[in-house]
Amino acid sequence: MIITIDGPAAAGKGTLARQLAKKYGLAYFDTGMVYRAVGLELLNNGLSPDDTAAASKVAAGLTFARMIALSAQPGFRSAAGGQAASKVAAMPKVREYLLKMQQDFARTPKLPTGEKTAGVVYDGRDTGTVICPQADVKFFITASPEVRAMRRHKEYLQKEMPSVYEDVLAQTKERDLRDSSRTSAPLRPAEDAVIIDTSDMDITEVFAEACRIIDDKFLK
Ligand code: C5P
């Protein structure tokens, strides 16, 4: 079974994807990691995330193992890391180089322990439209920019990272605009995606709704 979960930043995709992966015994691929890895590699080397040639070179050489190693660095989930990721993600060459790694994951999906699984939950922006258009169930998870910015702001504070709500809101809107207006794989729901607006829903409600949709399709 392949499930895709797309949507804008901080809509609750990651939480839902992890919960669904656990419940249905599936592997999980957070595809934002590939762009965060490229962005962080550039920042670590004093290069600009606007440098298309440098970003393409990093993307061409990125391995799954290197991505996992970079994900342990503090800058990976930072606001600067997110901005850098969204800049390199708008470059068609970068997306092209990172496509195969993401698609290959569904061929032999496994848990971080190496245990094989019968499928995968992808989360990202284009997983139902480009990475895995053949997915069995597709979700598009969204929420208002204000709600998403507040969630991200609280997350930063919980991790004891400096955060100002107004700045997070401005960055959220900036990333939304860049992600949805780029020419290559713009953020949009797949035609056959189920759209869930989580603005007034908590995690438990979103999870219950997603499980109902999956079970309706597979257990009836
Ligand atoms: O989901 P996350 O915030 O980690 O993603 C970081 C950035 O990577 C996003 O702002 C988006 O620009 C990009 N991305 C993408 N396609 C994906 C996943 C993430 O363009 N499938």
Short mmCIF file of N, CA and C in Angstrom, two decimals, residues 5-185:
data_model
loop_
_atom_site.label_atom_id
_atom_site.label_comp_id
_atom_site.label_asym_id
_atom_site.label_seq_id
_atom_site.Cartn_x
_atom_site.Cartn_y
_atom_site.Cartn_z
N ILE A 5 0.88 12.03 1.28
CA ILE A 5 0.31 13.13 2.05
C ILE A 5 1.04 14.41 1.63
N ASP A 6 0.35 15.26 0.89
CA ASP A 6 0.95 16.51 0.46
C ASP A 6 0.25 17.68 1.13
N GLY A 7 0.91 18.84 1.07
CA GLY A 7 0.30 20.04 1.64
C GLY A 7 1.36 21.04 2.02
N PRO A 8 0.94 22.24 2.42
CA PRO A 8 1.90 23.28 2.78
C PRO A 8 2.60 23.00 4.12
N ALA A 9 3.63 23.79 4.41
CA ALA A 9 4.43 23.61 5.63
C ALA A 9 3.56 23.71 6.88
N ALA A 10 3.86 22.85 7.84
CA ALA A 10 3.23 22.86 9.17
C ALA A 10 1.72 22.62 9.16
N ALA A 11 1.24 21.88 8.16
CA ALA A 11 -0.19 21.57 8.11
C ALA A 11 -0.50 20.32 8.95
N GLY A 12 0.53 19.62 9.40
CA GLY A 12 0.33 18.41 10.19
C GLY A 12 0.60 17.14 9.40
N LYS A 13 1.28 17.26 8.26
CA LYS A 13 1.53 16.10 7.39
C LYS A 13 2.44 15.07 8.08
N GLY A 14 3.51 15.58 8.69
CA GLY A 14 4.51 14.68 9.29
C GLY A 14 3.91 13.85 10.41
N THR A 15 3.16 14.50 11.28
CA THR A 15 2.55 13.79 12.41
C THR A 15 1.59 12.72 11.90
N LEU A 16 0.74 13.11 10.95
CA LEU A 16 -0.21 12.16 10.40
C LEU A 16 0.52 11.01 9.70
N ALA A 17 1.56 11.33 8.92
CA ALA A 17 2.28 10.30 8.17
C ALA A 17 2.91 9.28 9.13
N ARG A 18 3.52 9.76 10.20
CA ARG A 18 4.15 8.84 11.17
C ARG A 18 3.10 7.95 11.84
N GLN A 19 1.96 8.55 12.19
CA GLN A 19 0.90 7.76 12.85
C GLN A 19 0.34 6.69 11.92
N LEU A 20 0.14 7.07 10.65
CA LEU A 20 -0.41 6.10 9.68
C LEU A 20 0.61 5.00 9.40
N ALA A 21 1.88 5.38 9.29
CA ALA A 21 2.93 4.38 9.03
C ALA A 21 2.95 3.35 10.15
N LYS A 22 2.84 3.83 11.39
CA LYS A 22 2.86 2.92 12.55
C LYS A 22 1.63 2.01 12.53
N LYS A 23 0.47 2.60 12.34
CA LYS A 23 -0.77 1.81 12.39
C LYS A 23 -0.82 0.72 11.31
N TYR A 24 -0.40 1.08 10.08
CA TYR A 24 -0.54 0.11 8.97
C TYR A 24 0.76 -0.64 8.67
N GLY A 25 1.78 -0.46 9.52
CA GLY A 25 3.05 -1.19 9.36
C GLY A 25 3.79 -0.81 8.09
N LEU A 26 3.83 0.49 7.78
CA LEU A 26 4.47 0.96 6.55
C LEU A 26 5.73 1.77 6.87
N ALA A 27 6.61 1.87 5.87
CA ALA A 27 7.78 2.73 6.02
C ALA A 27 7.34 4.18 5.82
N TYR A 28 8.19 5.11 6.19
CA TYR A 28 7.84 6.52 6.09
C TYR A 28 8.97 7.28 5.40
N PHE A 29 8.62 8.09 4.41
CA PHE A 29 9.61 8.94 3.75
C PHE A 29 9.12 10.39 3.79
N ASP A 30 9.81 11.20 4.57
CA ASP A 30 9.56 12.63 4.63
C ASP A 30 10.39 13.26 3.51
N THR A 31 9.74 13.54 2.37
CA THR A 31 10.52 13.94 1.18
C THR A 31 11.09 15.36 1.27
N GLY A 32 10.59 16.17 2.23
CA GLY A 32 11.19 17.49 2.44
C GLY A 32 12.66 17.35 2.84
N MET A 33 13.01 16.17 3.37
CA MET A 33 14.39 15.94 3.82
C MET A 33 15.39 16.05 2.68
N VAL A 34 15.01 15.66 1.48
CA VAL A 34 15.98 15.71 0.38
C VAL A 34 16.36 17.17 0.07
N TYR A 35 15.36 18.07 0.14
CA TYR A 35 15.63 19.49 -0.14
C TYR A 35 16.32 20.15 1.04
N ARG A 36 15.94 19.75 2.25
CA ARG A 36 16.62 20.29 3.43
C ARG A 36 18.09 19.88 3.42
N ALA A 37 18.36 18.65 2.99
CA ALA A 37 19.75 18.16 2.94
C ALA A 37 20.58 18.98 1.95
N VAL A 38 20.02 19.24 0.78
CA VAL A 38 20.75 20.04 -0.22
C VAL A 38 20.98 21.46 0.32
N GLY A 39 19.92 22.06 0.88
CA GLY A 39 20.03 23.42 1.42
C GLY A 39 21.08 23.52 2.51
N LEU A 40 21.06 22.54 3.42
CA LEU A 40 22.01 22.59 4.55
C LEU A 40 23.45 22.35 4.09
N GLU A 41 23.60 21.45 3.13
CA GLU A 41 24.95 21.19 2.60
C GLU A 41 25.53 22.49 2.02
N LEU A 42 24.70 23.27 1.34
CA LEU A 42 25.16 24.55 0.78
C LEU A 42 25.53 25.52 1.90
N LEU A 43 24.63 25.66 2.89
CA LEU A 43 24.89 26.60 3.99
C LEU A 43 26.15 26.20 4.74
N ASN A 44 26.32 24.89 4.98
CA ASN A 44 27.50 24.40 5.70
C ASN A 44 28.80 24.76 4.98
N ASN A 45 28.71 24.84 3.65
CA ASN A 45 29.91 25.13 2.86
C ASN A 45 30.02 26.59 2.46
N GLY A 46 29.23 27.44 3.12
CA GLY A 46 29.29 28.88 2.86
C GLY A 46 28.77 29.26 1.49
N LEU A 47 27.93 28.38 0.89
CA LEU A 47 27.38 28.67 -0.44
C LEU A 47 25.94 29.17 -0.29
N SER A 48 25.48 29.92 -1.29
CA SER A 48 24.14 30.47 -1.23
C SER A 48 23.10 29.47 -1.73
N PRO A 49 21.93 29.37 -1.04
CA PRO A 49 20.86 28.49 -1.55
C PRO A 49 20.24 29.02 -2.84
N ASP A 50 20.66 30.22 -3.27
CA ASP A 50 20.19 30.75 -4.56
C ASP A 50 21.12 30.36 -5.71
N ASP A 51 22.22 29.70 -5.37
CA ASP A 51 23.23 29.33 -6.38
C ASP A 51 22.80 28.02 -7.08
N THR A 52 22.19 28.18 -8.24
CA THR A 52 21.61 27.02 -8.94
C THR A 52 22.67 25.98 -9.31
N ALA A 53 23.83 26.44 -9.78
CA ALA A 53 24.87 25.48 -10.21
C ALA A 53 25.36 24.66 -9.00
N ALA A 54 25.61 25.34 -7.88
CA ALA A 54 26.09 24.64 -6.68
C ALA A 54 25.02 23.69 -6.15
N ALA A 55 23.76 24.16 -6.13
CA ALA A 55 22.67 23.32 -5.62
C ALA A 55 22.49 22.07 -6.49
N SER A 56 22.59 22.24 -7.80
CA SER A 56 22.43 21.10 -8.70
C SER A 56 23.53 20.08 -8.47
N LYS A 57 24.76 20.57 -8.25
CA LYS A 57 25.89 19.67 -8.02
C LYS A 57 25.69 18.87 -6.72
N VAL A 58 25.24 19.56 -5.67
CA VAL A 58 25.00 18.88 -4.39
C VAL A 58 23.89 17.83 -4.56
N ALA A 59 22.82 18.24 -5.26
CA ALA A 59 21.68 17.32 -5.47
C ALA A 59 22.11 16.08 -6.25
N ALA A 60 22.95 16.29 -7.26
CA ALA A 60 23.39 15.17 -8.10
C ALA A 60 24.18 14.15 -7.28
N GLY A 61 24.89 14.62 -6.25
CA GLY A 61 25.74 13.71 -5.47
C GLY A 61 25.12 13.25 -4.16
N LEU A 62 23.91 13.70 -3.87
CA LEU A 62 23.31 13.36 -2.55
C LEU A 62 22.93 11.87 -2.47
N THR A 63 23.34 11.23 -1.39
CA THR A 63 22.93 9.84 -1.15
C THR A 63 21.94 9.81 0.02
N PHE A 64 21.21 8.71 0.13
CA PHE A 64 20.25 8.55 1.23
C PHE A 64 20.99 8.64 2.57
N ALA A 65 22.16 7.98 2.64
CA ALA A 65 22.94 7.95 3.90
C ALA A 65 23.40 9.36 4.29
N ARG A 66 23.83 10.15 3.30
CA ARG A 66 24.29 11.51 3.59
C ARG A 66 23.10 12.37 4.09
N MET A 67 21.92 12.15 3.48
CA MET A 67 20.73 12.88 3.90
C MET A 67 20.41 12.58 5.37
N ILE A 68 20.50 11.30 5.74
CA ILE A 68 20.22 10.91 7.15
C ILE A 68 21.25 11.55 8.07
N ALA A 69 22.52 11.56 7.67
CA ALA A 69 23.56 12.16 8.50
C ALA A 69 23.30 13.65 8.69
N LEU A 70 22.94 14.35 7.61
CA LEU A 70 22.67 15.79 7.71
C LEU A 70 21.45 16.06 8.59
N SER A 71 20.49 15.14 8.58
CA SER A 71 19.26 15.37 9.34
C SER A 71 19.51 15.40 10.85
N ALA A 72 20.67 14.93 11.28
CA ALA A 72 20.99 14.96 12.71
C ALA A 72 21.59 16.31 13.13
N GLN A 73 21.90 17.17 12.15
CA GLN A 73 22.49 18.46 12.48
C GLN A 73 21.41 19.46 12.91
N PRO A 74 21.71 20.34 13.87
CA PRO A 74 20.69 21.26 14.38
C PRO A 74 20.08 22.17 13.32
N GLY A 75 20.84 22.57 12.30
CA GLY A 75 20.31 23.49 11.28
C GLY A 75 19.27 22.86 10.38
N PHE A 76 19.17 21.53 10.39
CA PHE A 76 18.30 20.82 9.44
C PHE A 76 16.84 21.25 9.55
N ARG A 77 16.35 21.36 10.77
CA ARG A 77 14.92 21.71 10.98
C ARG A 77 14.73 23.18 11.32
N SER A 78 15.79 23.99 11.22
CA SER A 78 15.68 25.41 11.59
C SER A 78 14.91 26.18 10.52
N ALA A 79 14.53 27.44 10.87
CA ALA A 79 13.82 28.29 9.90
C ALA A 79 14.73 28.55 8.69
N ALA A 80 16.01 28.78 8.95
CA ALA A 80 16.95 29.04 7.84
C ALA A 80 17.06 27.80 6.95
N GLY A 81 17.04 26.63 7.57
CA GLY A 81 17.09 25.37 6.82
C GLY A 81 15.86 25.22 5.93
N GLY A 82 14.69 25.61 6.46
CA GLY A 82 13.44 25.50 5.71
C GLY A 82 13.43 26.46 4.52
N GLN A 83 13.94 27.68 4.75
CA GLN A 83 14.00 28.66 3.66
C GLN A 83 14.95 28.20 2.55
N ALA A 84 16.11 27.68 2.97
CA ALA A 84 17.09 27.20 1.99
C ALA A 84 16.49 26.04 1.20
N ALA A 85 15.79 25.14 1.90
CA ALA A 85 15.16 23.99 1.24
C ALA A 85 14.15 24.45 0.20
N SER A 86 13.34 25.45 0.57
CA SER A 86 12.30 25.87 -0.37
C SER A 86 12.90 26.58 -1.58
N LYS A 87 14.07 27.22 -1.40
CA LYS A 87 14.73 27.87 -2.55
C LYS A 87 15.30 26.82 -3.51
N VAL A 88 16.01 25.82 -2.98
CA VAL A 88 16.60 24.83 -3.89
C VAL A 88 15.50 23.95 -4.53
N ALA A 89 14.37 23.80 -3.78
CA ALA A 89 13.27 22.98 -4.30
C ALA A 89 12.60 23.61 -5.52
N ALA A 90 12.81 24.92 -5.70
CA ALA A 90 12.20 25.60 -6.86
C ALA A 90 13.05 25.44 -8.12
N MET A 91 14.22 24.77 -8.00
CA MET A 91 15.12 24.63 -9.15
C MET A 91 14.84 23.30 -9.87
N PRO A 92 14.39 23.36 -11.14
CA PRO A 92 14.01 22.12 -11.84
C PRO A 92 15.11 21.06 -11.86
N LYS A 93 16.38 21.48 -12.03
CA LYS A 93 17.49 20.51 -12.09
C LYS A 93 17.63 19.77 -10.76
N VAL A 94 17.49 20.51 -9.68
CA VAL A 94 17.60 19.91 -8.34
C VAL A 94 16.51 18.86 -8.18
N ARG A 95 15.30 19.20 -8.57
CA ARG A 95 14.17 18.26 -8.44
C ARG A 95 14.42 17.01 -9.29
N GLU A 96 14.95 17.25 -10.47
CA GLU A 96 15.21 16.13 -11.39
C GLU A 96 16.23 15.15 -10.76
N TYR A 97 17.31 15.70 -10.19
CA TYR A 97 18.34 14.84 -9.59
C TYR A 97 17.82 14.07 -8.37
N LEU A 98 16.86 14.66 -7.66
CA LEU A 98 16.40 14.02 -6.42
C LEU A 98 15.19 13.10 -6.61
N LEU A 99 14.68 13.06 -7.84
CA LEU A 99 13.46 12.28 -8.11
C LEU A 99 13.66 10.77 -7.90
N LYS A 100 14.76 10.25 -8.44
CA LYS A 100 14.97 8.81 -8.44
C LYS A 100 15.08 8.27 -7.00
N MET A 101 15.84 9.00 -6.16
CA MET A 101 16.01 8.55 -4.78
C MET A 101 14.65 8.40 -4.08
N GLN A 102 13.78 9.37 -4.37
CA GLN A 102 12.46 9.35 -3.72
C GLN A 102 11.58 8.23 -4.29
N GLN A 103 11.64 8.04 -5.60
CA GLN A 103 10.80 6.99 -6.21
C GLN A 103 11.31 5.60 -5.85
N ASP A 104 12.64 5.44 -5.80
CA ASP A 104 13.23 4.13 -5.49
C ASP A 104 12.78 3.61 -4.13
N PHE A 105 12.53 4.54 -3.21
CA PHE A 105 12.17 4.13 -1.85
C PHE A 105 10.94 3.22 -1.83
N ALA A 106 10.00 3.47 -2.74
CA ALA A 106 8.76 2.67 -2.76
C ALA A 106 8.99 1.27 -3.33
N ARG A 107 10.11 1.07 -4.02
CA ARG A 107 10.38 -0.25 -4.61
C ARG A 107 10.76 -1.26 -3.54
N THR A 108 11.58 -0.84 -2.58
CA THR A 108 11.96 -1.74 -1.47
C THR A 108 11.86 -0.97 -0.15
N PRO A 109 10.63 -0.65 0.22
CA PRO A 109 10.49 0.17 1.43
C PRO A 109 10.92 -0.57 2.69
N LYS A 110 11.62 0.13 3.57
CA LYS A 110 12.01 -0.49 4.84
C LYS A 110 12.03 0.52 5.98
N LEU A 111 11.95 -0.01 7.19
CA LEU A 111 12.01 0.82 8.39
C LEU A 111 13.47 1.23 8.61
N PRO A 112 13.72 2.24 9.45
CA PRO A 112 15.11 2.62 9.73
C PRO A 112 15.93 1.44 10.28
N THR A 113 15.25 0.44 10.87
CA THR A 113 15.95 -0.74 11.40
C THR A 113 16.39 -1.70 10.29
N GLY A 114 15.90 -1.47 9.07
CA GLY A 114 16.24 -2.35 7.95
C GLY A 114 15.13 -3.36 7.65
N GLU A 115 14.15 -3.45 8.54
CA GLU A 115 13.03 -4.39 8.36
C GLU A 115 12.18 -3.98 7.15
N LYS A 116 11.91 -4.96 6.26
CA LYS A 116 11.12 -4.64 5.05
C LYS A 116 9.65 -4.42 5.41
N THR A 117 8.98 -3.57 4.64
CA THR A 117 7.56 -3.32 4.88
C THR A 117 6.79 -3.52 3.56
N ALA A 118 5.46 -3.60 3.71
CA ALA A 118 4.61 -3.85 2.54
C ALA A 118 4.22 -2.56 1.83
N GLY A 119 4.81 -1.47 2.21
CA GLY A 119 4.45 -0.22 1.55
C GLY A 119 5.06 0.98 2.24
N VAL A 120 4.60 2.15 1.84
CA VAL A 120 5.23 3.37 2.34
C VAL A 120 4.22 4.51 2.44
N VAL A 121 4.46 5.38 3.40
CA VAL A 121 3.74 6.65 3.49
C VAL A 121 4.73 7.74 3.11
N TYR A 122 4.40 8.49 2.06
CA TYR A 122 5.24 9.62 1.64
C TYR A 122 4.62 10.89 2.18
N ASP A 123 5.47 11.85 2.61
CA ASP A 123 4.89 13.18 2.84
C ASP A 123 5.73 14.23 2.14
N GLY A 124 5.07 15.28 1.62
CA GLY A 124 5.81 16.32 0.90
C GLY A 124 4.89 17.31 0.22
N ARG A 125 5.29 17.69 -0.98
CA ARG A 125 4.50 18.68 -1.74
C ARG A 125 3.99 18.08 -3.05
N ASP A 126 4.75 17.11 -3.59
CA ASP A 126 4.43 16.57 -4.92
C ASP A 126 4.39 15.05 -4.92
N THR A 127 4.17 14.45 -3.75
CA THR A 127 4.30 12.98 -3.69
C THR A 127 3.13 12.28 -4.40
N GLY A 128 1.94 12.90 -4.36
CA GLY A 128 0.79 12.29 -5.04
C GLY A 128 0.71 12.69 -6.51
N THR A 129 1.41 13.76 -6.88
CA THR A 129 1.33 14.24 -8.27
C THR A 129 2.52 13.79 -9.11
N VAL A 130 3.73 13.78 -8.53
CA VAL A 130 4.94 13.49 -9.31
C VAL A 130 5.68 12.23 -8.83
N ILE A 131 5.93 12.14 -7.53
CA ILE A 131 6.75 11.03 -7.01
C ILE A 131 6.01 9.70 -7.19
N CYS A 132 4.75 9.68 -6.80
CA CYS A 132 4.02 8.42 -6.80
C CYS A 132 2.58 8.60 -7.25
N PRO A 133 2.37 8.96 -8.53
CA PRO A 133 0.99 9.19 -8.99
C PRO A 133 0.12 7.93 -8.90
N GLN A 134 0.78 6.75 -8.78
CA GLN A 134 0.04 5.49 -8.71
C GLN A 134 -0.38 5.12 -7.27
N ALA A 135 -0.16 6.03 -6.32
CA ALA A 135 -0.45 5.74 -4.90
C ALA A 135 -1.89 5.26 -4.70
N ASP A 136 -2.09 4.43 -3.68
CA ASP A 136 -3.42 3.87 -3.42
C ASP A 136 -4.36 4.88 -2.78
N VAL A 137 -3.82 5.68 -1.85
CA VAL A 137 -4.63 6.70 -1.18
C VAL A 137 -3.81 7.99 -1.14
N LYS A 138 -4.44 9.11 -1.52
CA LYS A 138 -3.74 10.40 -1.52
C LYS A 138 -4.48 11.40 -0.64
N PHE A 139 -3.72 12.04 0.22
CA PHE A 139 -4.30 13.10 1.05
C PHE A 139 -3.64 14.43 0.72
N PHE A 140 -4.41 15.51 0.84
CA PHE A 140 -3.84 16.86 0.78
C PHE A 140 -4.26 17.53 2.07
N ILE A 141 -3.28 17.76 2.94
CA ILE A 141 -3.55 18.29 4.28
C ILE A 141 -3.20 19.77 4.30
N THR A 142 -4.15 20.59 4.71
CA THR A 142 -3.89 22.03 4.72
C THR A 142 -4.46 22.68 5.98
N ALA A 143 -4.15 23.94 6.18
CA ALA A 143 -4.70 24.74 7.29
C ALA A 143 -4.36 26.19 6.96
N SER A 144 -5.00 27.13 7.66
CA SER A 144 -4.74 28.54 7.35
C SER A 144 -3.28 28.87 7.68
N PRO A 145 -2.69 29.88 7.01
CA PRO A 145 -1.30 30.25 7.30
C PRO A 145 -1.11 30.61 8.78
N GLU A 146 -2.11 31.28 9.38
CA GLU A 146 -1.98 31.71 10.78
C GLU A 146 -1.89 30.49 11.72
N VAL A 147 -2.76 29.50 11.47
CA VAL A 147 -2.75 28.30 12.32
C VAL A 147 -1.43 27.55 12.14
N ARG A 148 -0.97 27.44 10.91
CA ARG A 148 0.28 26.70 10.66
C ARG A 148 1.49 27.42 11.26
N ALA A 149 1.49 28.76 11.14
CA ALA A 149 2.61 29.52 11.70
C ALA A 149 2.64 29.38 13.23
N MET A 150 1.46 29.38 13.86
CA MET A 150 1.41 29.24 15.32
C MET A 150 1.92 27.85 15.74
N ARG A 151 1.55 26.82 14.99
CA ARG A 151 2.03 25.47 15.30
C ARG A 151 3.55 25.41 15.21
N ARG A 152 4.10 25.97 14.13
CA ARG A 152 5.56 25.94 13.93
C ARG A 152 6.27 26.75 15.01
N HIS A 153 5.68 27.92 15.35
CA HIS A 153 6.25 28.79 16.39
C HIS A 153 6.35 28.04 17.72
N LYS A 154 5.25 27.35 18.08
CA LYS A 154 5.25 26.59 19.34
C LYS A 154 6.28 25.46 19.31
N GLU A 155 6.40 24.83 18.14
CA GLU A 155 7.37 23.74 17.97
C GLU A 155 8.80 24.26 18.20
N TYR A 156 9.12 25.43 17.63
CA TYR A 156 10.46 26.01 17.81
C TYR A 156 10.71 26.30 19.29
N LEU A 157 9.69 26.90 19.96
CA LEU A 157 9.86 27.25 21.37
C LEU A 157 10.06 25.99 22.22
N GLN A 158 9.29 24.93 21.88
CA GLN A 158 9.42 23.67 22.61
C GLN A 158 10.83 23.11 22.49
N LYS A 159 11.42 23.31 21.30
CA LYS A 159 12.79 22.82 21.07
C LYS A 159 13.83 23.83 21.54
N GLU A 160 13.34 24.87 22.24
CA GLU A 160 14.19 25.95 22.76
C GLU A 160 14.96 26.66 21.64
N MET A 161 14.30 26.77 20.46
CA MET A 161 14.89 27.54 19.36
C MET A 161 14.27 28.93 19.39
N PRO A 162 15.04 30.01 19.10
CA PRO A 162 14.47 31.36 19.13
C PRO A 162 13.35 31.49 18.09
N SER A 163 12.24 32.15 18.46
CA SER A 163 11.13 32.27 17.52
C SER A 163 10.25 33.48 17.84
N VAL A 164 9.86 34.21 16.79
CA VAL A 164 8.91 35.32 16.93
C VAL A 164 7.76 34.98 15.99
N TYR A 165 6.51 34.94 16.53
CA TYR A 165 5.36 34.49 15.74
C TYR A 165 5.24 35.24 14.41
N GLU A 166 5.35 36.58 14.46
CA GLU A 166 5.16 37.38 13.24
C GLU A 166 6.17 37.00 12.16
N ASP A 167 7.39 36.69 12.59
CA ASP A 167 8.43 36.28 11.62
C ASP A 167 8.08 34.91 11.03
N VAL A 168 7.61 34.01 11.89
CA VAL A 168 7.26 32.66 11.40
C VAL A 168 6.11 32.75 10.41
N LEU A 169 5.14 33.65 10.70
CA LEU A 169 4.00 33.82 9.79
C LEU A 169 4.48 34.35 8.43
N ALA A 170 5.36 35.35 8.47
CA ALA A 170 5.88 35.92 7.21
C ALA A 170 6.63 34.85 6.42
N GLN A 171 7.44 34.03 7.12
CA GLN A 171 8.20 32.97 6.43
C GLN A 171 7.27 31.90 5.87
N THR A 172 6.20 31.59 6.61
CA THR A 172 5.23 30.59 6.16
C THR A 172 4.59 31.05 4.85
N LYS A 173 4.18 32.32 4.83
CA LYS A 173 3.53 32.86 3.62
C LYS A 173 4.52 32.91 2.46
N GLU A 174 5.77 33.26 2.77
CA GLU A 174 6.79 33.35 1.72
C GLU A 174 7.03 31.96 1.11
N ARG A 175 7.13 30.94 1.98
CA ARG A 175 7.35 29.57 1.48
C ARG A 175 6.15 29.07 0.70
N ASP A 176 4.94 29.38 1.18
CA ASP A 176 3.70 28.97 0.46
C ASP A 176 3.73 29.52 -0.95
N LEU A 177 4.08 30.81 -1.05
CA LEU A 177 4.06 31.47 -2.35
C LEU A 177 5.11 30.83 -3.26
N ARG A 178 6.31 30.59 -2.73
CA ARG A 178 7.37 30.01 -3.56
C ARG A 178 6.99 28.58 -3.98
N ASP A 179 6.45 27.80 -3.02
CA ASP A 179 6.11 26.40 -3.31
C ASP A 179 4.97 26.29 -4.33
N SER A 180 4.01 27.24 -4.26
CA SER A 180 2.85 27.08 -5.14
C SER A 180 3.01 27.81 -6.47
N SER A 181 3.98 28.74 -6.55
CA SER A 181 4.10 29.48 -7.81
C SER A 181 5.26 29.00 -8.68
N ARG A 182 6.07 28.05 -8.17
CA ARG A 182 7.20 27.59 -8.98
C ARG A 182 6.69 26.81 -10.20
N THR A 183 7.52 26.76 -11.24
CA THR A 183 7.07 26.11 -12.47
C THR A 183 7.19 24.59 -12.37
N SER A 184 8.20 24.12 -11.62
CA SER A 184 8.44 22.69 -11.54
C SER A 184 7.73 22.09 -10.32
N ALA A 185 6.79 21.18 -10.56
CA ALA A 185 6.04 20.51 -9.49
C ALA A 185 5.49 21.48 -8.44
#
